[in-house]
CSV table of C-alpha atoms in Angstrom, one decimal:
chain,number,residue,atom,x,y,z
A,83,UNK,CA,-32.8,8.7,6.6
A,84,UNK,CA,-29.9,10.2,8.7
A,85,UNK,CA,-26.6,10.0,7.0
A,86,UNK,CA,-24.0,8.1,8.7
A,87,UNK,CA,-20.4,9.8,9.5
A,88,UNK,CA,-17.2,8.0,8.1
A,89,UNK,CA,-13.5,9.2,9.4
A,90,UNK,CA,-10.8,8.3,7.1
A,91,UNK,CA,-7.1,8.9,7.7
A,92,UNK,CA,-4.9,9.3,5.0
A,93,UNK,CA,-7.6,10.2,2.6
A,94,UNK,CA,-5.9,12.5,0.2
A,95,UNK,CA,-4.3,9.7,-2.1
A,96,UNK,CA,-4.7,5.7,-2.8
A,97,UNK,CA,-7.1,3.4,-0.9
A,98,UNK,CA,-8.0,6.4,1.3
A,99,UNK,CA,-9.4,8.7,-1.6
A,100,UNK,CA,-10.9,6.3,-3.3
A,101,UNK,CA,-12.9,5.3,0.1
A,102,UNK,CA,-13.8,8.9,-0.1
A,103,UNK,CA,-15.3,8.8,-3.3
A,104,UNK,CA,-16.9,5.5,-2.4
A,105,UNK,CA,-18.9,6.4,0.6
A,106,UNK,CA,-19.9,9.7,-0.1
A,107,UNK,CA,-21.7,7.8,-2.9
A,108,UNK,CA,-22.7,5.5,-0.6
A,109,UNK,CA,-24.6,8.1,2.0
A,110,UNK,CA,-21.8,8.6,4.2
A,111,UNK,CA,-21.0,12.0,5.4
A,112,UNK,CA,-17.2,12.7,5.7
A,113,UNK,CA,-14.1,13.3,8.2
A,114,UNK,CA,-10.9,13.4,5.9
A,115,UNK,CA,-8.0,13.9,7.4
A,116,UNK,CA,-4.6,14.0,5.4
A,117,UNK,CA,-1.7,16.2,5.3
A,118,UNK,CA,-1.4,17.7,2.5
A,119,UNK,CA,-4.0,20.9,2.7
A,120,UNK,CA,-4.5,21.5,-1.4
A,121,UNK,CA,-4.7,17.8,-1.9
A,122,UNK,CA,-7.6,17.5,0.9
A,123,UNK,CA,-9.0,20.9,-0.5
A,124,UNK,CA,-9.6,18.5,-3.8
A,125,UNK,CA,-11.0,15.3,-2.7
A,126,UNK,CA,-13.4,17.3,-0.3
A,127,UNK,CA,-14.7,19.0,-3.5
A,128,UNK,CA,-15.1,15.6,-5.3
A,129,UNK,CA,-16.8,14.0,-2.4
A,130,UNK,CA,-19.4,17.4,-1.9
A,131,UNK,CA,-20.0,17.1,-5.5
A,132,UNK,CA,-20.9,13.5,-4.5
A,133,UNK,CA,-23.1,14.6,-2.0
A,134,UNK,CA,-21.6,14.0,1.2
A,135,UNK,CA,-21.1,16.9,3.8
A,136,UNK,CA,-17.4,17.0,4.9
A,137,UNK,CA,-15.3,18.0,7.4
A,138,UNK,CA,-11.7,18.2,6.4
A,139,UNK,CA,-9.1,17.9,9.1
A,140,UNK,CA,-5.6,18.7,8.2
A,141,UNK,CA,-3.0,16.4,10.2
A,142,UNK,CA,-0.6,13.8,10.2
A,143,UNK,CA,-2.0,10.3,12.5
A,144,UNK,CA,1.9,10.8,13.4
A,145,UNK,CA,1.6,13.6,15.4
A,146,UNK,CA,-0.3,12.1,18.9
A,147,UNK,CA,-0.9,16.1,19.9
A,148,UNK,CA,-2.2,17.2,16.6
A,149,UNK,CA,-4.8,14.1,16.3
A,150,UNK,CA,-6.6,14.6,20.0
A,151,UNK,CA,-6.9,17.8,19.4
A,152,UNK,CA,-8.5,17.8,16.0
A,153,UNK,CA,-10.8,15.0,17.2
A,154,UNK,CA,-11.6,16.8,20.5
A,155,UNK,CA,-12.5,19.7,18.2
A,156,UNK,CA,-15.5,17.4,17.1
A,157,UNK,CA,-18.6,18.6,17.9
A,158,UNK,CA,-22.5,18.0,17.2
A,159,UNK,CA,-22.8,15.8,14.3
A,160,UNK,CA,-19.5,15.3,13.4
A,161,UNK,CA,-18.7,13.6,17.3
A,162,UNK,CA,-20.7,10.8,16.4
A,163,UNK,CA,-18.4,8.4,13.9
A,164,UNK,CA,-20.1,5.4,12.9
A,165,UNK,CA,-17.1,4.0,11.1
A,166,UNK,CA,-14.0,4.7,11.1
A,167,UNK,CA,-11.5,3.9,8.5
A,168,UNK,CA,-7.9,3.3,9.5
A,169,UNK,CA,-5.8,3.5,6.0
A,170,UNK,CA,-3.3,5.7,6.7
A,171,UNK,CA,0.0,3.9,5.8
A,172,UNK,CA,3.4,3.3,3.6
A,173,UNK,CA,5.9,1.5,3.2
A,174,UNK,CA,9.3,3.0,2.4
A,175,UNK,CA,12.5,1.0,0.8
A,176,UNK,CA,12.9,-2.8,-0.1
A,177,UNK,CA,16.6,-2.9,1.7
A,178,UNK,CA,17.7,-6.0,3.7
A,179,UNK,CA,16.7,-5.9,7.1
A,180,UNK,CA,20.0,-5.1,8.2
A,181,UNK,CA,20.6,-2.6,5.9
A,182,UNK,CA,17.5,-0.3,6.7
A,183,UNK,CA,17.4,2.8,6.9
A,184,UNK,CA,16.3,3.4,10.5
A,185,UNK,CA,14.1,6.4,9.4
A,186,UNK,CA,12.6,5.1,6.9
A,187,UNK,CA,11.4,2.2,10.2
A,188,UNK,CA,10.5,5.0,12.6
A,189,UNK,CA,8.3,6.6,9.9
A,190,UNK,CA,6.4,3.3,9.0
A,191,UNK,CA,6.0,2.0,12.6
A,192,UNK,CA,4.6,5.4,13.8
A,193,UNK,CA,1.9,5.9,10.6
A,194,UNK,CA,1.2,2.3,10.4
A,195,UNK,CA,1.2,0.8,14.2
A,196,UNK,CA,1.3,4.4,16.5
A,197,UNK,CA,-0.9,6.5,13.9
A,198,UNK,CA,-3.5,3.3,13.7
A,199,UNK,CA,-3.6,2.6,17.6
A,200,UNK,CA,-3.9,6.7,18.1
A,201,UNK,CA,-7.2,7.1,16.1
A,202,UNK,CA,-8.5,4.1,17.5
A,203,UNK,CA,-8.0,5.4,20.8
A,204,UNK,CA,-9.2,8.8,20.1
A,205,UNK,CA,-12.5,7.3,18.6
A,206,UNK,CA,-13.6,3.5,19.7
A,207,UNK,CA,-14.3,4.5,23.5
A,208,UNK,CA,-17.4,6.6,21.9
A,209,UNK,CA,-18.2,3.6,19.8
A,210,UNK,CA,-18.2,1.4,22.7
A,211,UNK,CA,-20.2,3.7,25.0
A,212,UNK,CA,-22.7,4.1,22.1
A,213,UNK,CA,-23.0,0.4,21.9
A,214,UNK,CA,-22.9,1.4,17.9
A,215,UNK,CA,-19.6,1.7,15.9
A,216,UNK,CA,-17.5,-0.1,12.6
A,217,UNK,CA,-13.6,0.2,12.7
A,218,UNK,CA,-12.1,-0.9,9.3
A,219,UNK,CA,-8.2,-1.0,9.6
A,220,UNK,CA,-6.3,-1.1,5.9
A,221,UNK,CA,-4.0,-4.2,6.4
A,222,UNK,CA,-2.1,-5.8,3.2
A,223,UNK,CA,-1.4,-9.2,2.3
A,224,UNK,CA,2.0,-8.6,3.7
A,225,UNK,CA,1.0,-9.1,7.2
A,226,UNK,CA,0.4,-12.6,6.6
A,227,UNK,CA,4.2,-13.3,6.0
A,228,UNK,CA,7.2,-11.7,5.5
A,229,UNK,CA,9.0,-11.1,1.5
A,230,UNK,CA,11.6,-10.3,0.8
A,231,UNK,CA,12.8,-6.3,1.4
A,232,UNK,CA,9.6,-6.5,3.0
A,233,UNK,CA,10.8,-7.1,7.0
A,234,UNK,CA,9.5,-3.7,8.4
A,235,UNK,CA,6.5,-2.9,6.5
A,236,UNK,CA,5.6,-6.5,6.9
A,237,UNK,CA,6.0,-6.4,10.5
A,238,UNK,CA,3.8,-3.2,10.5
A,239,UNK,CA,1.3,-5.2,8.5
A,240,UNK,CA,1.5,-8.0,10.9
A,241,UNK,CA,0.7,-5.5,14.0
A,242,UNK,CA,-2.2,-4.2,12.2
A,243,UNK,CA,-4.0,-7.8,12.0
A,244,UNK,CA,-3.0,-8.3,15.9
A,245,UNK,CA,-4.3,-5.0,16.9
A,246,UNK,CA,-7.5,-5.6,14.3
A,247,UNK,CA,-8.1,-9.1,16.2
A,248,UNK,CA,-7.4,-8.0,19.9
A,249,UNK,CA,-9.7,-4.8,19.6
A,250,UNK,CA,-12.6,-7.7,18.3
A,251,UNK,CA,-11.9,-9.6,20.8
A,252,UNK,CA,-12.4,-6.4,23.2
A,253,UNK,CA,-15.6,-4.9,22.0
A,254,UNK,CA,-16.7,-8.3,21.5
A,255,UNK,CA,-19.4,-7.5,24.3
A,256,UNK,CA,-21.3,-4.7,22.4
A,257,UNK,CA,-22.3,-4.4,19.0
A,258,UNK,CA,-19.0,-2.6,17.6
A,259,UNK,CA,-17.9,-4.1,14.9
A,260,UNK,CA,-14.1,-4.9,13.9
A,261,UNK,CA,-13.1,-5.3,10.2
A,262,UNK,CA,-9.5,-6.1,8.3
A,263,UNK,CA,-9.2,-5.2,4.8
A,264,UNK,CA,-6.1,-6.7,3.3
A,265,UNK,CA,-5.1,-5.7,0.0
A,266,UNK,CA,-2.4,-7.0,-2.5
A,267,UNK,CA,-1.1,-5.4,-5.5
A,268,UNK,CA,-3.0,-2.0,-5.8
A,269,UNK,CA,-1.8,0.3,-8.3
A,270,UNK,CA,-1.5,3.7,-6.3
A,271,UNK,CA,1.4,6.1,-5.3
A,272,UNK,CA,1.9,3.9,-2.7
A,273,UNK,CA,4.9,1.7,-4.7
A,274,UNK,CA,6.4,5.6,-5.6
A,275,UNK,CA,6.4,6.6,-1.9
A,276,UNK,CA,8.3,3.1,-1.4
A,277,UNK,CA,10.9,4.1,-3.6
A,278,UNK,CA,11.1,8.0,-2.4
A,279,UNK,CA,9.9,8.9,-5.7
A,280,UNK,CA,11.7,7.0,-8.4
A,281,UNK,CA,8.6,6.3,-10.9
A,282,UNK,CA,10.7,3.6,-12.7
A,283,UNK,CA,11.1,1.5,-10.1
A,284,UNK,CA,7.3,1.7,-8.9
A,285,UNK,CA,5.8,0.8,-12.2
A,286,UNK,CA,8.2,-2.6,-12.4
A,287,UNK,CA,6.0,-3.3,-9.1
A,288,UNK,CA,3.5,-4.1,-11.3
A,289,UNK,CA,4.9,-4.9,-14.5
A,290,UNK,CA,3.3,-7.9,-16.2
A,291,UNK,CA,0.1,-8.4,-14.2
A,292,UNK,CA,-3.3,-6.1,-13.7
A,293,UNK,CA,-3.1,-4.7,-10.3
A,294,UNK,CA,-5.9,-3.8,-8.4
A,295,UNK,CA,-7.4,-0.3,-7.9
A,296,UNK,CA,-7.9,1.7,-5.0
A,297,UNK,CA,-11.7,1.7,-6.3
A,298,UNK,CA,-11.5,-2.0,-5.7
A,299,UNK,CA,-10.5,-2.1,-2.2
A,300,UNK,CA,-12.9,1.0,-1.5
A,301,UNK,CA,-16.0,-1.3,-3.0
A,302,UNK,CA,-14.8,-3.8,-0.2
A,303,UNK,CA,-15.1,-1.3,3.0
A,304,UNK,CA,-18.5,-0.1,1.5
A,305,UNK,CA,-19.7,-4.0,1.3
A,306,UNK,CA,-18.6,-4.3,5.0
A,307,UNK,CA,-19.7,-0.8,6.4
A,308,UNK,CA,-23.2,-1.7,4.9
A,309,UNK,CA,-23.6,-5.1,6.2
A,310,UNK,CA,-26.1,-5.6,8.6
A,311,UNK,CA,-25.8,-4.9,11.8
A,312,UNK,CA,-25.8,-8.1,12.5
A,313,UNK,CA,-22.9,-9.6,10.2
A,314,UNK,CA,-19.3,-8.9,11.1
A,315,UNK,CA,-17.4,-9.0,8.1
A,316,UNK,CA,-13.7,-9.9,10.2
A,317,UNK,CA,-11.4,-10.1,7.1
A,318,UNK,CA,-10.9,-9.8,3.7
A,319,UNK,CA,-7.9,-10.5,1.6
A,320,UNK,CA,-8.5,-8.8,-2.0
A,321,UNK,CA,-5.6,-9.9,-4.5
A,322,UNK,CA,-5.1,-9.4,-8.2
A,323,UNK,CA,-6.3,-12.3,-10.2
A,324,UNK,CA,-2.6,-13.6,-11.1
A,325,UNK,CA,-1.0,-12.8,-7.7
A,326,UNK,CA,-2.0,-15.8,-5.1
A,327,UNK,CA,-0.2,-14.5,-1.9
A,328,UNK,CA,2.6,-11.7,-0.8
A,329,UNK,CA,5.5,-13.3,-2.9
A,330,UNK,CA,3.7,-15.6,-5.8
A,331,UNK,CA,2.7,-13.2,-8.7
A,332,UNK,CA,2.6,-14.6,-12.2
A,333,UNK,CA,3.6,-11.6,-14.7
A,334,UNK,CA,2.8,-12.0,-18.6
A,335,UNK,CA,3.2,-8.8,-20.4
A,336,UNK,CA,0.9,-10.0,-23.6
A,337,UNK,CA,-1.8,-10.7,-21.0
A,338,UNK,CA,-1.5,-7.3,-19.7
A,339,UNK,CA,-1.7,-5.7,-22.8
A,340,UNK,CA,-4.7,-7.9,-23.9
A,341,UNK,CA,-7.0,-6.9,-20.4
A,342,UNK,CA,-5.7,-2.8,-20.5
């Protein structure tokens, strides 16, 4: 059987490696983008060894210029994506909203919004003409409502579900599906990135309660890039078994300690 090609952005750490690992397991050849060249150097070997084929492309989903040209660079197998993953995304700083550092906003809203809309752009119209596609956008729990320190990333994570929803709505004439995956606590270097890098503050994040992996929320895109063709898996919200929603989470180290 002909392998199928996944794109994932951001693939290089987190959700986005771990989706890696995942569906090169799972059959999938690979387009990994990321921007850090030695770190995509790595999870290409591991997903080879897996037996994918892969294509690394090295660029930011920031960079409009960079991203057309790397996909317009696509050619025989590798311009026919079956499913693409949208994860690339961050948050950065828990100040008030009127306190932000401005930044720190510009950064998330062009990975998270500009850098999601971008790819989709670049690749859906294929998809559509195809008649044959999967788009699976990373959301969070936070896009369901605002915490606090959260505003901006939330906001991001709000866009992400509108954007998921319109573009069903608009391939809602062929056979493209449209999927949001929305994680909560997920033990990654995504809480480090938050906090530019202060380790301390990232593992209070998830002090007291057992976080979920980035292997978790990878075993939920392969469920939904696998469903038949005929199944439209819309949205999932994956959460720790103690955390019910963005801002109830109920922390006991001694239960912690028991489950690691």
């Amino acid at each position: 059987m002909e392998r199928k090609i996944a794109l994932i952005t951001g693939a290089t750490s987190g959700i986005g490696e771990a989706c890696a690992r995942k569906l090169a397991g799972g059959g999938y050849d690979l387009i990994l983008t990321g921007r850090n060249a030695d770190k995509l150097k790595a999870v290409e070997a591991e997903a080879r060894r897996l037996g994918a084929d892969v294509l690394p492309l090295l660029f930011d989903v920031r960079d409009r210029k960079a991203a057309t040209a790397a996909v317009e660079s696509l050619t025989g197998k590798w311009a026919v994506v079956d499913v693409l993953v949208n994860n690339a995304g961050l948050a950065l700083g828990l100040e008030k909203e009127y306190e932000g550092d401005m930044d720190d906003w510009e950064t998330m809203i062009d990975t998270n919004i500009k850098g999601l809309l971008t790819m989709t752009r670049l690749i859906v119209p294929s998809m559509v003409k195809r008649n044959r596609g999967h788009v699976i956008n990373i959301g969070s729990v936070a896009g369901d409502a605002a915490y606090a320190g959260g505003n901006v990333y939330c906001a991001t994570k709000a866009a992400v579900k509108a954007l998921t929803d319109g573009l069903r709505i608009d391939v809602a004439h062929t056979a493209v599906r449209v999927t949001n995956v929305k994680p909560g606590l997920v033990e990654t270097n995504f809480s480090v990135v938050r906090f530019h890098g202060s380790r301390e503050r990232a593992d209070n994040v998830y002090r007291g309660i057992q976080p979920l992996t980035g292997d978790d929320i990878a075993d939920v895109v392969l469920y939904a890039a696998n469903a038949p063709e005929h199944v439209q898996i819309a949205e999932v919200l994956v959460l720790a078994t103690h955390q019910a929603n963005g801002t109830v989470i109920d922390r006991n180290e001694d239960r912690t300690e028991h489950l690691s």
